[in-house]
Amino acid sequence: MSSRTGFVGDAWARLPKRVRVLALPVTVLLLVAFYPNYYQDLFSALGGGTTGQLAPTVPTMVVMCVYVTMALGLNVVVGYAGLLDLGYVAFYAAGAYIAGWFATLQFAPDNVHFLSVGVLPVLPGLHFNVWLLLVVGAVFATILGIIIGLPTLRLRGDYLAIVTLGFGEIIPQAVNNGDDWLGHNVTNGPNGLTPIDSLGFGVSIHNTVSFLPSSYRLEINSADYYYWTGLVMVLFTLFCCIRLRDSRLGRAWVAIREDEIAAAAMGVPLMRTKTLAYAIGAFFGGMAGCFYAIFKSSTFPQDFSLNISIAVLCMVILGGMGNVWGVCLGGAVLSYLNYQGLEALGNNLNKVAGTSFNIPQYTFGIFGIIIVSMMLVRPQGLIPTARRKIELEAGVEGGSLYDASA
Amino acid sequence: MTAQSGTSRRPVLAALPRFSQQINRVLTWIVVGLFVVWVVGNFINAPKQFVSVFLLGITLGCIYALVALGYTLVYGIIELINFAHGDVFMWGSMVCVTVSASWFGLNGSQAWYVTAPLVLVTIAATVAFCATLNVAIERVAYRPLRNAPKLAPLITAIGMSFILQNAAALVYGFVEQPLPDILPTKALFTIGGIPYTQKSLLIVLITIPVLLVLSYLVRATRQGKAMRAVAQDMDASRMMGIDVDRTIAFTFALGGSLAGAAGVLFVMYQTSTRYDLGFQLGLFAFTAAVLGGIGNLTGAALGAVLIGLIQAFNEGLSWHTPGSSWTQSLIFSILILVLVFRPQGLLGEEVPDRA
């Protein structure tokens, strides 16, 4: 501690430990929380115009919140429990369609309103409270996760991956064909469900606490409100993930990841533990999907391609499987690149070089390169967990640790 | 070993371990029974149409078989689901378009004695290209991860698949690549209003010898013996003096050349290809490999023909068929059902540790 020199270093060392530990997270949190307030300044600081595009807009930040939530959810499945899930998009779709069913005109002749905000009572269709739907969407995804998980989780590693991939392909197609399920129009097929009701606090709360808008969509800076809501969602997910990681369940997941048979021998109930990982991962996926659908005010089957599952997986790998901070970083960086960054970079490059190369078209090629080079060069991710690092270096699963005695 | 895998394999029905086997068997028979009823019902409903769709399914199944064998060879030897395999197949079809249409200028108007050798040269060139590509992928992306946790190469394979797709898009663009009808399209006979063309027959006639050669290679040659040895126990075969790396590279070359041949046949049959067509077709072929029993060559071919038939029946017949918008779901449902209830496939033997 005395190795730090100079006045600043001394002052830093003299601060209570609690302050030193919290300094970085609090700074980051403040910077992130007030992002909409200084976005314009950042835009100008980068020179505006084409270079200013590099600064993520507030809607991009909302999308980043959604993807970070999903990446954290997938991290529970892939990072903690070591179950490769290639169909994570199914849960995202489940959440989105809950919002689509219970907050649109889809079931129009029926007119059910339940604590809905910002919707005229005469508007036909089902209109439930959208906050409630975030929970319902998450729970629905959880149930779906359990239903998919129970028969499939007994499969090992790569077989599980392919089965989840199958589900991830079946569910979007079922949704796409859902305008004619035995003659019923359930999902409105490729035309999707739109418009979905906006988030909001209702008039009575707005009148008491004036900074809580009655309905986000009526505000000029509605994206800011979505962003702050999304941020709360991310913080909630982060909190849950950290608490889960340090819990008895979290240790059971790690045990299963490292050696399934040994974990079973130690009394870890395999099926229950795995299903819980799957269900909890699905919970966050569903919540993110529901929130994103509400933010976009629409949901389409085309939103749920395999590419999304792979992109989220890529976020987890880039950040460092199992490490929540790494996964947050990976999710934020890749979703930024996907939604704005690559296009902005491409525009800037084209402007400088005078070319007209369309970089965003090759987004998934770039993701592929990221996946492969990460696996080859730094498989533990940008911010690895100590345990994962040892595991990857020693090759526990390959059995090389026991070669001498075996 | 049996005791260990017993706990991990059937915990859903852990309370009734003795019945689970029977339940599986009964469910399998119910599904097979329903399938047979469906096929027979369709046959009675429209016999002529059934025969023409059946022939179509066989042709499709032959192409799937070539791709499925590549999956099954690679899985058999290093237990890796090579997601990039479908994209190697797609590259094969792309290279075929370049070589046959752009370089040789084939467009179906030439005489057969001009076309036939050039088609053979095209096949040879494509096969060589795809074999090299597959070996290169193995060298770059899979070999360094041979001792890593098992999921690492699987994830890399997905990444490779995306890279190959985008590379194809970069070279050939995002649009369909058309190829004129090079193979003769004269109808041999017409049944149920649909002509059975010479090119459909040619596909079957080319596939069968390829399968026989492959079977001979694996069963009777020294290299095939080495492959089987490595598949059984990598460490033991290394001790016996087998060059494991070379054997695995050879397997990838073999798989790649099959994918290349399939690519040529596919694009000559369908007369167009696209940068993103490999992934899904690859998954269908993988389903075929799983259905037949992964690691089993005969099983892969059989599964492929079955999958081809199911797809053709679903898209071409009308008696209780979900229709082409459900093909993907239907085939993936088969994949899931087989993996969950009969992971050893139709012809595979029960290997407790595999699934």
CSV table of N, CA and C in Angstrom, one decimal, chain A residues 229-293:
chain,number,residue,atom,x,y,z
A,229,THR,N,-35.3,3.1,-17.1
A,229,THR,CA,-36.0,1.9,-16.8
A,229,THR,C,-35.1,0.7,-17.1
A,230,GLY,N,-34.5,0.7,-18.3
A,230,GLY,CA,-33.7,-0.4,-18.7
A,230,GLY,C,-32.5,-0.5,-17.8
A,231,LEU,N,-32.0,0.6,-17.3
A,231,LEU,CA,-30.8,0.6,-16.4
A,231,LEU,C,-31.2,-0.1,-15.1
A,232,VAL,N,-32.4,0.2,-14.6
A,232,VAL,CA,-32.9,-0.4,-13.4
A,232,VAL,C,-33.0,-1.9,-13.6
A,233,MET,N,-33.5,-2.3,-14.8
A,233,MET,CA,-33.6,-3.7,-15.1
A,233,MET,C,-32.2,-4.4,-15.1
A,234,VAL,N,-31.2,-3.7,-15.7
A,234,VAL,CA,-29.8,-4.3,-15.7
A,234,VAL,C,-29.3,-4.4,-14.3
A,235,LEU,N,-29.5,-3.4,-13.4
A,235,LEU,CA,-29.0,-3.4,-12.1
A,235,LEU,C,-29.7,-4.5,-11.3
A,236,PHE,N,-31.0,-4.7,-11.5
A,236,PHE,CA,-31.7,-5.8,-10.9
A,236,PHE,C,-31.1,-7.1,-11.3
A,237,THR,N,-30.9,-7.3,-12.6
A,237,THR,CA,-30.3,-8.6,-13.1
A,237,THR,C,-28.9,-8.8,-12.5
A,238,LEU,N,-28.1,-7.7,-12.5
A,238,LEU,CA,-26.8,-7.8,-12.0
A,238,LEU,C,-26.8,-8.2,-10.5
A,239,PHE,N,-27.7,-7.6,-9.8
A,239,PHE,CA,-27.8,-7.9,-8.3
A,239,PHE,C,-28.1,-9.4,-8.2
A,240,CYS,N,-29.1,-9.8,-8.9
A,240,CYS,CA,-29.5,-11.3,-8.8
A,240,CYS,C,-28.4,-12.2,-9.2
A,241,CYS,N,-27.7,-11.8,-10.3
A,241,CYS,CA,-26.6,-12.7,-10.8
A,241,CYS,C,-25.5,-12.8,-9.7
A,242,ILE,N,-25.1,-11.7,-9.1
A,242,ILE,CA,-24.1,-11.7,-8.1
A,242,ILE,C,-24.5,-12.5,-6.9
A,243,ARG,N,-25.7,-12.3,-6.5
A,243,ARG,CA,-26.2,-13.0,-5.3
A,243,ARG,C,-26.3,-14.5,-5.6
A,244,LEU,N,-26.7,-14.8,-6.8
A,244,LEU,CA,-26.9,-16.2,-7.2
A,244,LEU,C,-25.5,-16.9,-7.2
A,245,ARG,N,-24.5,-16.2,-7.8
A,245,ARG,CA,-23.2,-16.7,-8.0
A,245,ARG,C,-22.6,-17.1,-6.6
A,246,ASP,N,-22.9,-16.3,-5.6
A,246,ASP,CA,-22.3,-16.5,-4.3
A,246,ASP,C,-23.1,-17.4,-3.4
A,247,SER,N,-24.2,-17.9,-4.0
A,247,SER,CA,-25.1,-18.7,-3.2
A,247,SER,C,-24.7,-20.2,-3.2
A,248,ARG,N,-25.4,-21.0,-2.5
A,248,ARG,CA,-25.3,-22.4,-2.5
A,248,ARG,C,-25.5,-23.0,-3.9
A,249,LEU,N,-26.6,-22.4,-4.5
A,249,LEU,CA,-27.0,-22.8,-5.9
A,249,LEU,C,-25.9,-22.5,-6.8
A,250,GLY,N,-25.3,-21.3,-6.7
A,250,GLY,CA,-24.2,-20.9,-7.6
A,250,GLY,C,-23.0,-21.8,-7.5
A,251,ARG,N,-22.7,-22.2,-6.3
A,251,ARG,CA,-21.6,-23.2,-6.2
A,251,ARG,C,-21.9,-24.5,-6.8
A,252,ALA,N,-23.2,-24.9,-6.6
A,252,ALA,CA,-23.6,-26.2,-7.2
A,252,ALA,C,-23.4,-26.1,-8.8
A,253,TRP,N,-23.8,-24.9,-9.4
A,253,TRP,CA,-23.6,-24.8,-10.8
A,253,TRP,C,-22.2,-24.9,-11.2
A,254,VAL,N,-21.3,-24.2,-10.5
A,254,VAL,CA,-19.9,-24.3,-10.8
A,254,VAL,C,-19.4,-25.8,-10.7
A,255,ALA,N,-19.9,-26.5,-9.7
A,255,ALA,CA,-19.5,-27.9,-9.5
A,255,ALA,C,-19.9,-28.7,-10.7
A,256,ILE,N,-21.2,-28.5,-11.2
A,256,ILE,CA,-21.6,-29.2,-12.3
A,256,ILE,C,-20.8,-28.9,-13.5
A,257,ARG,N,-20.5,-27.6,-13.7
A,257,ARG,CA,-19.8,-27.2,-14.9
A,257,ARG,C,-18.4,-27.9,-14.9
A,258,GLU,N,-17.8,-28.0,-13.7
A,258,GLU,CA,-16.4,-28.5,-13.7
A,258,GLU,C,-16.4,-30.1,-13.8
A,259,ASP,N,-17.3,-30.7,-13.2
A,259,ASP,CA,-17.3,-32.2,-13.3
A,259,ASP,C,-18.7,-32.7,-12.8
A,260,GLU,N,-19.5,-33.1,-13.8
A,260,GLU,CA,-20.8,-33.4,-13.5
A,260,GLU,C,-20.9,-34.6,-12.6
A,261,ILE,N,-20.1,-35.6,-12.9
A,261,ILE,CA,-20.2,-36.9,-12.2
A,261,ILE,C,-19.8,-36.7,-10.7
A,262,ALA,N,-18.7,-35.9,-10.6
A,262,ALA,CA,-18.2,-35.6,-9.2
A,262,ALA,C,-19.2,-34.8,-8.4
A,263,ALA,N,-19.9,-33.9,-9.1
A,263,ALA,CA,-20.9,-33.1,-8.4
A,263,ALA,C,-22.0,-34.0,-8.0
A,264,ALA,N,-22.4,-34.9,-8.8
A,264,ALA,CA,-23.5,-35.8,-8.5
A,264,ALA,C,-23.1,-36.7,-7.3
A,265,ALA,N,-21.9,-37.1,-7.3
A,265,ALA,CA,-21.4,-37.9,-6.2
A,265,ALA,C,-21.4,-37.1,-4.9
A,266,MET,N,-21.2,-35.8,-5.0
A,266,MET,CA,-21.1,-35.0,-3.8
A,266,MET,C,-22.5,-34.6,-3.3
A,267,GLY,N,-23.6,-35.1,-4.0
A,267,GLY,CA,-24.9,-34.9,-3.6
A,267,GLY,C,-25.6,-33.7,-4.2
A,268,VAL,N,-25.0,-33.2,-5.3
A,268,VAL,CA,-25.7,-32.1,-6.0
A,268,VAL,C,-26.8,-32.7,-6.9
A,269,PRO,N,-28.1,-32.3,-6.7
A,269,PRO,CA,-29.1,-32.9,-7.6
A,269,PRO,C,-29.0,-32.3,-9.0
A,270,LEU,N,-28.5,-33.2,-9.9
A,270,LEU,CA,-28.2,-32.6,-11.2
A,270,LEU,C,-29.3,-32.0,-11.9
A,271,MET,N,-30.4,-32.7,-12.1
A,271,MET,CA,-31.5,-32.2,-12.9
A,271,MET,C,-32.1,-30.9,-12.3
A,272,ARG,N,-32.3,-30.9,-11.0
A,272,ARG,CA,-32.9,-29.7,-10.4
A,272,ARG,C,-32.0,-28.5,-10.6
A,273,THR,N,-30.7,-28.7,-10.3
A,273,THR,CA,-29.8,-27.6,-10.4
A,273,THR,C,-29.7,-27.1,-11.9
A,274,LYS,N,-29.6,-28.0,-12.8
A,274,LYS,CA,-29.5,-27.6,-14.2
A,274,LYS,C,-30.8,-26.9,-14.6
A,275,THR,N,-31.9,-27.5,-14.3
A,275,THR,CA,-33.2,-26.9,-14.7
A,275,THR,C,-33.3,-25.5,-14.1
A,276,LEU,N,-32.8,-25.3,-12.8
A,276,LEU,CA,-32.9,-24.0,-12.2
A,276,LEU,C,-32.0,-23.0,-13.0
A,277,ALA,N,-30.8,-23.4,-13.4
A,277,ALA,CA,-30.0,-22.5,-14.2
A,277,ALA,C,-30.7,-22.1,-15.5
A,278,TYR,N,-31.3,-23.1,-16.1
A,278,TYR,CA,-32.0,-22.9,-17.4
A,278,TYR,C,-33.2,-21.9,-17.1
A,279,ALA,N,-33.9,-22.2,-16.1
A,279,ALA,CA,-35.1,-21.4,-15.8
A,279,ALA,C,-34.8,-20.0,-15.4
A,280,ILE,N,-33.7,-19.8,-14.6
A,280,ILE,CA,-33.3,-18.5,-14.2
A,280,ILE,C,-32.8,-17.7,-15.4
A,281,GLY,N,-32.0,-18.4,-16.2
A,281,GLY,CA,-31.5,-17.7,-17.5
A,281,GLY,C,-32.7,-17.3,-18.3
A,282,ALA,N,-33.7,-18.2,-18.4
A,282,ALA,CA,-34.8,-17.8,-19.2
A,282,ALA,C,-35.6,-16.6,-18.7
A,283,PHE,N,-35.6,-16.6,-17.3
A,283,PHE,CA,-36.4,-15.5,-16.7
A,283,PHE,C,-35.8,-14.1,-17.2
A,284,PHE,N,-34.5,-13.9,-17.2
A,284,PHE,CA,-34.0,-12.7,-17.6
A,284,PHE,C,-34.1,-12.5,-19.1
A,285,GLY,N,-34.0,-13.6,-19.9
A,285,GLY,CA,-34.3,-13.4,-21.3
A,285,GLY,C,-35.7,-13.0,-21.6
A,286,GLY,N,-36.6,-13.5,-20.9
A,286,GLY,CA,-38.0,-13.2,-21.1
A,286,GLY,C,-38.3,-11.7,-20.7
A,287,MET,N,-37.7,-11.3,-19.6
A,287,MET,CA,-37.8,-9.9,-19.1
A,287,MET,C,-37.3,-9.0,-20.2
A,288,ALA,N,-36.1,-9.3,-20.7
A,288,ALA,CA,-35.4,-8.4,-21.7
A,288,ALA,C,-36.3,-8.3,-22.9
A,289,GLY,N,-36.8,-9.5,-23.4
A,289,GLY,CA,-37.6,-9.5,-24.6
A,289,GLY,C,-38.8,-8.7,-24.4
A,290,CYS,N,-39.5,-8.8,-23.3
A,290,CYS,CA,-40.7,-8.1,-23.0
A,290,CYS,C,-40.4,-6.6,-23.0
A,291,PHE,N,-39.4,-6.2,-22.3
A,291,PHE,CA,-39.0,-4.8,-22.3
A,291,PHE,C,-38.7,-4.2,-23.7
A,292,TYR,N,-38.0,-5.0,-24.4
A,292,TYR,CA,-37.6,-4.5,-25.8
A,292,TYR,C,-38.8,-4.4,-26.7
A,293,ALA,N,-39.7,-5.3,-26.6
A,293,ALA,CA,-40.9,-5.2,-27.4
A,293,ALA,C,-41.7,-4.0,-27.0
